[in-house]
Amino acid sequence: MANVSQETMMFKRNREKAPVEQTIREVCVALEEKGYNPKDQLVGYLLSGDPTYITSHKDARNKLRQYERYELVEALLESYLASIR
């Protein structure tokens, strides 16, 4: 069996991009304007990676695809954790 380290690994990412929170808000507005439930559509995209869950209205799909899915999950998780503290 492989030797598994007991050390905690650090996950590092590039923070050079503009805040993802604003992009998520803009995408949610575009989804709502087209009659979609933003929560359902974002979950579909985050789980599958399929960009067709996000409308192209207001260039929302391209805006969201500038970010890796982990960056979106991280921003959503940070917002949630801040709200429960």
Tab-separated table of C-alpha atoms in Angstrom:
chain	number	residue	atom	x	y	z
A	1	MET	CA	0.000	0.000	0.000
A	2	ALA	CA	1.200	3.513	-0.736
A	3	ASN	CA	2.813	5.475	2.057
A	4	VAL	CA	0.350	8.273	2.903
A	5	SER	CA	1.722	11.353	4.613
A	6	GLN	CA	0.114	12.435	7.867
A	7	GLU	CA	1.125	16.056	7.210
A	8	THR	CA	-1.550	18.591	6.313
A	9	MET	CA	-1.039	19.855	2.779
A	10	MET	CA	-1.415	23.551	1.953
A	11	PHE	CA	-3.483	24.524	-1.073
A	12	LYS	CA	-2.125	27.625	-2.790
A	13	ARG	CA	-3.670	29.529	-5.641
A	14	ASN	CA	-2.982	32.567	-7.764
A	15	ARG	CA	-4.754	35.688	-6.424
A	16	GLU	CA	-4.005	38.045	-9.322
A	17	LYS	CA	-7.545	38.066	-10.756
A	18	ALA	CA	-10.283	40.545	-9.944
A	19	PRO	CA	-12.641	39.516	-7.128
A	20	VAL	CA	-14.753	36.539	-8.116
A	21	GLU	CA	-17.654	37.722	-5.939
A	22	GLN	CA	-18.593	40.472	-8.376
A	23	THR	CA	-18.566	38.027	-11.274
A	24	ILE	CA	-20.818	35.622	-9.380
A	25	ARG	CA	-23.262	38.479	-8.687
A	26	GLU	CA	-23.271	39.514	-12.357
A	27	VAL	CA	-23.846	35.922	-13.456
A	28	CYS	CA	-26.727	35.554	-10.985
A	29	VAL	CA	-28.376	38.710	-12.340
A	30	ALA	CA	-28.036	37.434	-15.912
A	31	LEU	CA	-29.498	34.048	-14.945
A	32	GLU	CA	-32.445	35.682	-13.155
A	33	GLU	CA	-33.105	37.964	-16.135
A	34	LYS	CA	-33.402	34.879	-18.334
A	35	GLY	CA	-35.769	33.191	-15.845
A	36	TYR	CA	-33.347	30.673	-14.351
A	37	ASN	CA	-32.762	29.852	-10.699
A	38	PRO	CA	-29.144	30.986	-10.117
A	39	LYS	CA	-28.557	28.503	-7.303
A	40	ASP	CA	-29.633	25.519	-9.395
A	41	GLN	CA	-27.663	26.631	-12.437
A	42	LEU	CA	-24.478	27.359	-10.484
A	43	VAL	CA	-24.678	24.000	-8.705
A	44	GLY	CA	-25.093	22.259	-12.061
A	45	TYR	CA	-22.067	24.059	-13.449
A	46	LEU	CA	-19.898	23.533	-10.379
A	47	LEU	CA	-20.648	19.811	-10.189
A	48	SER	CA	-20.398	19.012	-13.886
A	49	GLY	CA	-18.105	21.666	-15.341
A	50	ASP	CA	-20.589	21.997	-18.217
A	51	PRO	CA	-20.728	25.698	-19.161
A	52	THR	CA	-24.159	25.309	-20.772
A	53	TYR	CA	-25.677	25.568	-17.284
A	54	ILE	CA	-24.768	29.273	-17.465
A	55	THR	CA	-26.527	31.602	-19.880
A	56	SER	CA	-24.556	33.523	-22.461
A	57	HIS	CA	-26.801	36.542	-21.737
A	58	LYS	CA	-24.662	39.545	-20.747
A	59	ASP	CA	-21.584	37.393	-21.460
A	60	ALA	CA	-22.187	35.571	-18.158
A	61	ARG	CA	-20.801	32.251	-19.384
A	62	ASN	CA	-17.511	33.743	-20.535
A	63	LYS	CA	-17.165	35.808	-17.360
A	64	LEU	CA	-17.617	32.742	-15.168
A	65	ARG	CA	-15.258	30.581	-17.225
A	66	GLN	CA	-12.403	32.990	-16.459
A	67	TYR	CA	-12.226	31.231	-13.099
A	68	GLU	CA	-11.463	27.658	-12.202
A	69	ARG	CA	-14.370	25.936	-10.486
A	70	TYR	CA	-12.364	25.623	-7.267
A	71	GLU	CA	-12.034	29.428	-7.196
A	72	LEU	CA	-15.811	29.774	-7.402
A	73	VAL	CA	-16.348	27.181	-4.672
A	74	GLU	CA	-13.741	28.889	-2.508
A	75	ALA	CA	-15.437	32.296	-2.869
A	76	LEU	CA	-18.854	30.840	-2.083
A	77	LEU	CA	-17.493	28.960	0.928
A	78	GLU	CA	-15.670	32.036	2.253
A	79	SER	CA	-18.883	34.054	1.984
A	80	TYR	CA	-20.888	31.359	3.744
A	81	LEU	CA	-18.363	30.923	6.558
A	82	ALA	CA	-18.215	34.694	7.088
A	83	SER	CA	-22.012	34.780	7.389
A	84	ILE	CA	-22.155	32.161	10.168
A	85	ARG	CA	-19.439	33.612	12.374
